[in-house]
Coordinates of C-alpha atoms and ligand atoms in Angstrom, one line a residue:
X1 CA 0.0 0.0 0.0
X2 CA 3.0 2.2 0.3
X3 CA 3.3 1.9 -3.6
X4 CA 6.9 0.8 -3.5
X5 CA 8.1 3.6 -1.3
X6 CA 9.7 2.9 2.1
X7 CA 7.4 5.2 3.9
X8 CA 4.0 6.7 3.4
X9 CA 5.5 10.1 3.7
X10 CA 7.7 9.6 0.7
X11 CA 4.7 8.4 -1.2
X12 CA 2.6 11.4 -0.2
X13 CA 5.5 13.8 -1.0
X14 CA 5.6 12.2 -4.6
X15 CA 1.8 12.5 -4.9
X16 CA 1.8 16.2 -4.6
X17 CA 1.6 17.1 -8.2
X18 CA -1.5 15.0 -8.6
X19 CA -3.0 16.3 -5.4
X20 CA -2.5 19.8 -6.5
X21 CA -3.9 19.2 -9.9
X22 CA -6.9 17.3 -8.4
X23 CA -7.7 20.1 -6.1
X24 CA -7.8 22.5 -9.0
X25 CA -9.8 20.1 -11.2
X26 CA -13.1 21.5 -12.2
X27 CA -12.8 24.7 -10.4
X28 CA -11.3 26.9 -13.1
X29 CA -13.4 27.1 -16.3
X30 CA -12.1 27.6 -19.7
X31 CA -12.5 31.3 -19.6
X32 CA -10.3 31.5 -16.5
X33 CA -13.2 32.1 -14.1
X34 CA -13.6 30.2 -10.9
X35 CA -16.6 28.0 -10.4
X36 CA -16.7 27.2 -6.7
X37 CA -20.4 26.1 -6.6
X38 CA -19.6 24.0 -3.5
X39 CA -19.0 27.2 -1.5
X40 CA -22.6 27.6 -0.4
X41 CA -22.3 31.1 0.9
X42 CA -24.1 33.4 -1.5
X43 CA -22.3 36.0 -3.6
X44 CA -24.2 38.8 -1.9
X45 CA -23.2 37.5 1.5
X46 CA -19.6 37.3 0.3
X47 CA -19.8 40.9 -0.9
X48 CA -20.8 42.0 2.6
X49 CA -17.8 40.3 4.3
X50 CA -15.6 43.0 6.0
X51 CA -13.1 40.7 7.7
X52 CA -11.7 37.3 7.1
X53 CA -10.4 35.3 10.1
X54 CA -8.5 32.1 9.5
X55 CA -8.2 29.5 12.3
X56 CA -6.1 26.3 12.1
X57 CA -3.3 24.4 13.9
X58 CA 0.1 23.2 13.0
X59 CA 0.8 22.9 9.4
X60 CA -2.7 24.0 8.5
X61 CA -1.9 27.3 10.4
X62 CA 1.0 27.9 8.2
X63 CA -1.3 27.4 5.1
X64 CA -3.5 30.1 6.8
X65 CA -0.6 32.4 7.3
X66 CA 0.1 32.3 3.6
X67 CA -3.5 32.7 2.7
X68 CA -3.5 36.0 4.6
X69 CA -1.0 37.5 2.1
X70 CA -3.1 36.3 -0.9
X71 CA -6.5 37.4 0.5
X72 CA -5.3 40.8 1.5
X73 CA -3.4 41.4 -1.7
X74 CA -6.1 40.1 -4.1
X75 CA -9.2 41.3 -2.3
X76 CA -8.2 44.1 0.1
X77 CA -10.3 42.6 2.7
X78 CA -8.5 42.6 6.2
X79 CA -7.5 39.1 7.1
X80 CA -6.4 37.7 10.4
X81 CA -4.9 34.4 11.0
X82 CA -4.9 32.8 14.4
X83 CA -3.9 29.5 16.1
X84 CA -7.2 27.8 16.8
X85 CA -6.1 27.0 20.3
X86 CA -5.7 30.7 21.2
X87 CA -8.6 32.1 19.2
X88 CA -11.7 31.8 21.5
X89 CA -9.9 32.5 24.7
X90 CA -9.2 36.1 23.8
X91 CA -12.7 37.1 23.0
X92 CA -12.3 37.8 19.3
X93 CA -14.4 40.5 17.6
X94 CA -16.7 38.7 15.2
X95 CA -20.1 39.3 13.7
X96 CA -22.3 38.4 10.8
X97 CA -19.9 40.2 8.4
X98 CA -16.9 38.2 9.4
X99 CA -16.1 35.2 7.2
X100 CA -14.2 32.6 9.4
X101 CA -12.1 30.1 7.4
X102 CA -11.3 26.8 9.3
X103 CA -8.5 24.8 7.7
X104 CA -8.0 21.2 8.8
X105 CA -6.7 18.1 7.0
X106 CA -8.5 15.6 9.2
X107 CA -11.5 17.6 10.0
X108 CA -11.4 16.4 13.5
X109 CA -9.0 18.7 15.2
X110 CA -10.7 19.7 18.5
X111 CA -9.1 23.1 18.8
X112 CA -10.2 24.0 15.3
X113 CA -13.7 22.7 15.9
X114 CA -14.1 24.7 19.2
X115 CA -12.8 27.8 17.4
X116 CA -15.4 27.4 14.6
X117 CA -18.2 26.7 17.0
X118 CA -17.3 29.9 18.8
X119 CA -17.4 31.9 15.6
X120 CA -20.8 30.6 14.6
X121 CA -22.1 31.4 18.0
X122 CA -21.1 35.1 17.2
X123 CA -23.1 34.9 14.0
X124 CA -20.1 34.6 11.6
X125 CA -20.3 32.3 8.5
X126 CA -17.8 29.5 8.6
X127 CA -16.0 28.1 5.5
X128 CA -14.0 24.9 6.1
X129 CA -11.1 23.8 4.0
X130 CA -10.8 20.2 4.7
X131 CA -9.5 16.9 3.2
X132 CA -11.8 14.4 4.8
X133 CA -15.3 14.0 3.5
X134 CA -18.0 14.1 6.0
X135 CA -15.7 14.8 8.9
X136 CA -16.9 16.9 11.9
X137 CA -15.4 20.3 10.9
X138 CA -17.1 20.5 7.5
X139 CA -20.3 19.1 8.9
X140 CA -20.5 21.9 11.3
X141 CA -19.5 24.6 8.9
X142 CA -21.7 26.7 6.6
X143 CA -19.8 25.6 3.6
X144 CA -16.8 23.5 2.7
X145 CA -14.2 23.5 -0.1
X146 CA -12.6 20.1 -0.1
X147 CA -9.0 19.6 -0.8
X148 CA -8.4 16.5 -3.1
X149 CA -5.2 15.2 -1.6
X150 CA -6.5 11.8 -1.0
X151 CA -5.9 10.0 2.2
X152 CA -2.8 11.2 4.2
X153 CA -1.4 8.4 6.3
X154 CA 2.0 9.8 7.5
X155 CA 1.6 11.8 10.6
X156 CA 3.6 14.7 9.1
X157 CA 1.5 16.7 6.7
X158 CA 2.8 17.2 3.2
X159 CA 0.3 16.8 0.3
X160 CA -2.5 18.0 2.4
X161 CA -0.5 21.2 3.0
X162 CA 0.0 21.9 -0.7
X163 CA -3.6 21.3 -1.4
X164 CA -4.7 23.6 1.5
X165 CA -2.6 26.3 -0.1
X166 CA -4.3 25.7 -3.5
X167 CA -7.7 25.9 -1.8
X168 CA -6.7 29.2 0.0
X169 CA -5.6 30.7 -3.3
X170 CA -8.9 29.5 -4.9
X171 CA -11.0 31.1 -2.0
X172 CA -9.0 34.4 -2.2
X173 CA -9.3 34.6 -6.0
X174 CA -13.0 33.7 -5.7
X175 CA -13.6 36.4 -3.2
X176 CA -11.9 38.8 -5.6
X177 CA -14.0 37.5 -8.5
X178 CA -17.3 37.9 -6.6
X179 CA -16.4 41.4 -5.3
X180 CA -14.8 42.6 -8.4
X181 CA -11.7 43.8 -6.7
X182 CA -8.4 43.8 -8.5
X183 CA -9.9 41.4 -11.1
X184 CA -7.4 42.6 -13.7
X185 CA -4.4 41.3 -15.6
X186 CA -2.7 40.2 -12.5
X187 CA -5.4 37.8 -11.4
X188 CA -5.8 36.4 -14.8
X189 CA -2.1 35.6 -14.8
X190 CA -2.1 34.1 -11.4
X191 CA -5.0 31.7 -12.5
X192 CA -2.9 30.7 -15.5
X193 CA 0.1 30.1 -13.4
X194 CA -1.9 28.1 -10.8
X195 CA -3.3 25.9 -13.6
X196 CA 0.5 25.0 -14.6
X197 CA 1.7 24.7 -11.0
X198 CA 1.5 20.9 -10.6
X199 CA 4.0 20.5 -13.4
X200 CA 6.4 22.8 -11.5
X201 CA 6.0 20.8 -8.3
X202 CA 6.8 17.7 -10.4
X203 CA 10.0 19.4 -11.7
X204 CA 11.1 20.2 -8.1
X205 CA 10.6 16.6 -7.2
X206 CA 12.9 15.5 -10.0
X207 CA 15.8 17.5 -8.6
X208 CA 15.7 16.4 -4.9
X209 CA 18.8 14.0 -4.8
X210 CA 21.3 16.9 -3.8
X211 CA 18.9 17.8 -1.0
X212 CA 18.8 14.2 0.3
X213 CA 22.6 14.1 0.3
X214 CA 22.8 17.4 2.0
X215 CA 20.3 16.2 4.7
X216 CA 22.3 13.1 5.3
X217 CA 25.5 15.1 5.8
X218 CA 23.8 17.2 8.6
X219 CA 22.5 14.1 10.6
X220 CA 24.7 14.9 13.6
X221 CA 23.9 18.5 13.8
X222 CA 21.7 19.8 16.9
X223 CA 20.1 22.9 15.4
X224 CA 18.9 24.1 12.0
X225 CA 17.4 27.5 11.5
X226 CA 15.0 28.7 8.8
X227 CA 14.6 32.1 7.5
X228 CA 12.1 33.7 5.1
X229 CA 10.3 36.9 4.3
X230 CA 6.7 37.6 3.2
X231 CA 5.2 34.2 2.2
X232 CA 8.7 32.6 2.7
X233 CA 8.3 33.3 6.4
X234 CA 5.5 30.8 7.0
X235 CA 7.4 28.3 4.7
X236 CA 10.4 28.7 6.9
X237 CA 8.1 28.0 10.0
X238 CA 6.7 24.9 8.1
X239 CA 10.3 23.7 7.3
X240 CA 11.2 24.1 11.0
X241 CA 8.0 22.2 12.2
X242 CA 8.8 19.3 9.7
X243 CA 12.3 19.0 11.1
X244 CA 11.2 19.1 14.7
X245 CA 8.5 16.5 14.4
X246 CA 10.5 14.1 12.1
X247 CA 14.1 14.5 13.0
X248 CA 13.7 15.6 16.7
X249 CA 16.0 18.5 16.1
X250 CA 15.9 21.9 17.5
X251 CA 14.6 23.9 14.6
X252 CA 13.3 27.3 14.4
X253 CA 11.8 29.6 11.7
X254 CA 12.3 33.3 11.7
X255 CA 11.1 36.2 9.7
X256 CA 14.5 37.2 8.2
X257 CA 13.9 40.9 9.2
X258 CA 13.7 39.8 12.8
X259 CA 17.3 38.4 12.9
X260 CA 18.9 41.6 14.0
X261 CA 16.4 41.9 16.9
X262 CA 17.7 38.8 18.7
X263 CA 18.1 35.5 16.8
X264 CA 21.3 36.6 15.0
X265 CA 22.9 35.9 18.3
X266 CA 22.4 32.2 17.7
X267 CA 24.5 32.1 14.7
X268 CA 27.7 30.4 15.2
X269 CA 30.4 28.6 13.1
X270 CA 29.0 26.0 10.7
X271 CA 25.3 26.4 11.9
X272 CA 23.1 25.2 9.1
X273 CA 20.6 28.1 8.2
X274 CA 18.1 27.4 5.4
X275 CA 17.0 30.6 3.7
X276 CA 13.9 30.8 1.4
X277 CA 14.6 33.5 -1.1
X278 CA 11.6 35.5 -2.7
X279 CA 11.6 35.9 -6.5
X280 CA 14.0 38.6 -7.7
X281 CA 11.2 39.6 -10.2
X282 CA 8.1 41.4 -8.8
X283 CA 8.8 42.5 -5.1
X284 CA 12.5 42.9 -5.7
X285 CA 12.9 44.9 -2.4
X286 CA 12.3 41.7 -0.5
X287 CA 14.8 39.9 -2.6
X288 CA 17.5 42.6 -2.0
X289 CA 16.8 42.5 1.8
X290 CA 17.2 38.8 2.1
X291 CA 20.3 38.7 0.0
X292 CA 21.9 41.1 2.7
X293 CA 20.4 38.8 5.5
X294 CA 22.3 35.9 3.9
X295 CA 25.5 37.9 3.8
X296 CA 25.1 38.9 7.4
X297 CA 24.6 35.4 8.7
X298 CA 27.4 34.0 6.5
X299 CA 29.8 36.6 7.7
X300 CA 29.1 35.3 11.2
X301 CA 29.9 31.7 10.3
X302 CA 26.5 30.2 9.2
X303 CA 26.5 27.5 6.7
X304 CA 23.9 28.9 4.2
X305 CA 21.5 26.6 2.5
X306 CA 19.7 28.8 -0.1
X307 CA 16.4 28.0 -1.8
X308 CA 16.1 30.4 -4.7
X309 CA 14.5 30.7 -8.1
X310 CA 16.2 29.4 -11.2
X311 CA 18.1 32.3 -12.7
X312 CA 18.6 34.2 -9.5
X313 CA 22.3 34.8 -9.7
X314 CA 22.5 37.4 -6.9
X315 CA 22.6 34.7 -4.2
X316 CA 25.2 32.4 -5.8
X317 CA 28.2 34.0 -4.0
X318 CA 26.7 33.6 -0.6
X319 CA 25.1 30.1 -0.8
X320 CA 27.1 27.2 0.6
X321 CA 24.3 25.0 -0.8
X322 CA 22.0 26.2 -3.5
X323 CA 18.7 24.6 -4.1
X324 CA 16.9 25.7 -7.2
X325 CA 13.1 26.0 -7.6
X326 CA 11.2 27.1 -10.7
X327 CA 10.2 30.8 -11.1
X328 CA 6.7 31.4 -9.9
X329 CA 4.7 34.5 -8.8
X330 CA 5.8 35.4 -5.4
X331 CA 2.4 34.5 -3.7
X332 CA 2.4 31.0 -5.3
X333 CA 6.1 30.4 -4.4
X334 CA 5.3 28.3 -1.3
X335 CA 3.9 25.5 -3.5
X336 CA 7.4 24.9 -4.8
X337 CA 9.6 26.2 -1.9
X338 CA 8.0 23.9 0.7
X339 CA 8.8 20.6 -1.3
X340 CA 12.6 20.6 -0.7
X341 CA 12.0 21.3 3.1
X342 CA 9.8 18.2 3.3
X343 CA 12.3 16.1 1.5
X344 CA 15.1 17.5 3.8
X345 CA 13.2 16.7 7.0
X346 CA 12.2 13.2 5.8
X347 CA 15.8 12.3 4.8
X348 CA 17.3 13.7 8.0
X349 CA 14.8 11.7 10.1
X350 CA 15.8 8.6 8.2
X351 CA 19.5 9.3 8.6
X352 CA 18.9 9.6 12.3
X353 CA 17.1 6.3 12.6
X354 CA 13.7 7.8 13.4
X355 CA 10.3 6.4 12.4
X356 CA 9.3 8.7 9.6
X357 CA 5.6 7.9 9.4
X358 CA 4.9 7.7 13.1
X359 CA 7.0 10.2 15.0
X360 CA 7.2 9.9 18.8
X361 CA 4.5 11.5 20.8
X362 CA 2.3 12.6 17.8
X363 CA -1.0 11.4 16.6
X364 CA -2.5 12.0 13.1
X365 CA -5.5 13.8 14.3
X366 CA -5.6 15.7 17.6
X367 CA -9.1 15.2 18.9
X368 CA -8.4 16.7 22.4
X369 CA -8.0 20.3 23.3
Ligands
F6R1 C1 2.3 18.6 11.0 C2 1.0 18.2 11.2 C3 0.1 18.9 12.3 C4 -1.3 19.2 11.7 C5 -2.2 19.8 12.8 C6 -3.6 20.2 12.3 O1 3.0 17.9 10.1 O2 0.5 17.4 10.5 O3 0.6 20.1 12.7 O4 -1.2 20.0 10.6 O5 -2.3 18.9 13.9 O6 -4.3 19.0 11.8 P1 -5.5 19.1 10.9 O7 -5.1 19.8 9.6 O8 -5.9 17.7 10.7 O9 -6.5 19.9 11.6

């Protein structure tokens, strides 16, 4: 049932191009418009929405962080994202014009369920993004957009994460379409790029051998840091989470701009630091800033592992290890940038003799608060 792979996680990483394509299937029509009929919240209600609030846990929370960038950029609706376990305890401000999005692979995560119940009690509409048909979270929501990742068996989430991202982009674009905001050339181009993205994920998977070799060479390290900016920041957090849960290593993700406010003190000789570099096209300010961050940490001894777009030459002099990913629009980059981090964590866990599919102390769905 592992389809020839040693672990479910390897199989599920390999299934990502299909999972992404399946989640897009039937949702973009020939004219490039979105048809999300499943989202049973009327267009007039969606036009009234004045705030989007995303609740989720763990990896799904990282998808939510990325969704915030997309929703605010494409729709100009203010968007908050919060850990489900924190959400209802701070008496959040919600009403009938708030759209709450609950993201959950299993559909059974208790913290996320309690957060959505709280939101509905305040009169907010809840849209679930979920991978498990008929599970509790979609049953208790006003509407659901299913991710079509197929069953995810490995405890560490991989293909579900990529499909959560796709679903978040679809919701963001759909909100933009319904409300007529920013529905110009940029959105059309994004939809085109999204419809080709599964091929790009496939290309990333074909180039992972050096990442595996690198991971094996770091098996006796104690700490790995991850840095990113903009949507690369949640990707850095996700890379760190995968490494913690699989390799049982101290791993932390930081917003690269925060380095100088404390974390740079952690940098020491030969400390591996993975840096997710935004596209040099588009928001080039971000790119320039992260190149200086890479220089800063390298000058202090860090061993830099740089994930950068093909054709990005500016990073080459400062990268001890360079992992190439295909060029994508900035907001979509997490779909390709996360894949090497999954492979990295999986291989490091294997090299350290850990049980990849069933890490210690973890359960696939967390049905207690
Ligand atoms: C990490 C991981 C967890 C889940 C989290 C939420 O690899 O799998 O962090 O993402 O427990 O689970 P769901 O999405 O089922 O609500």
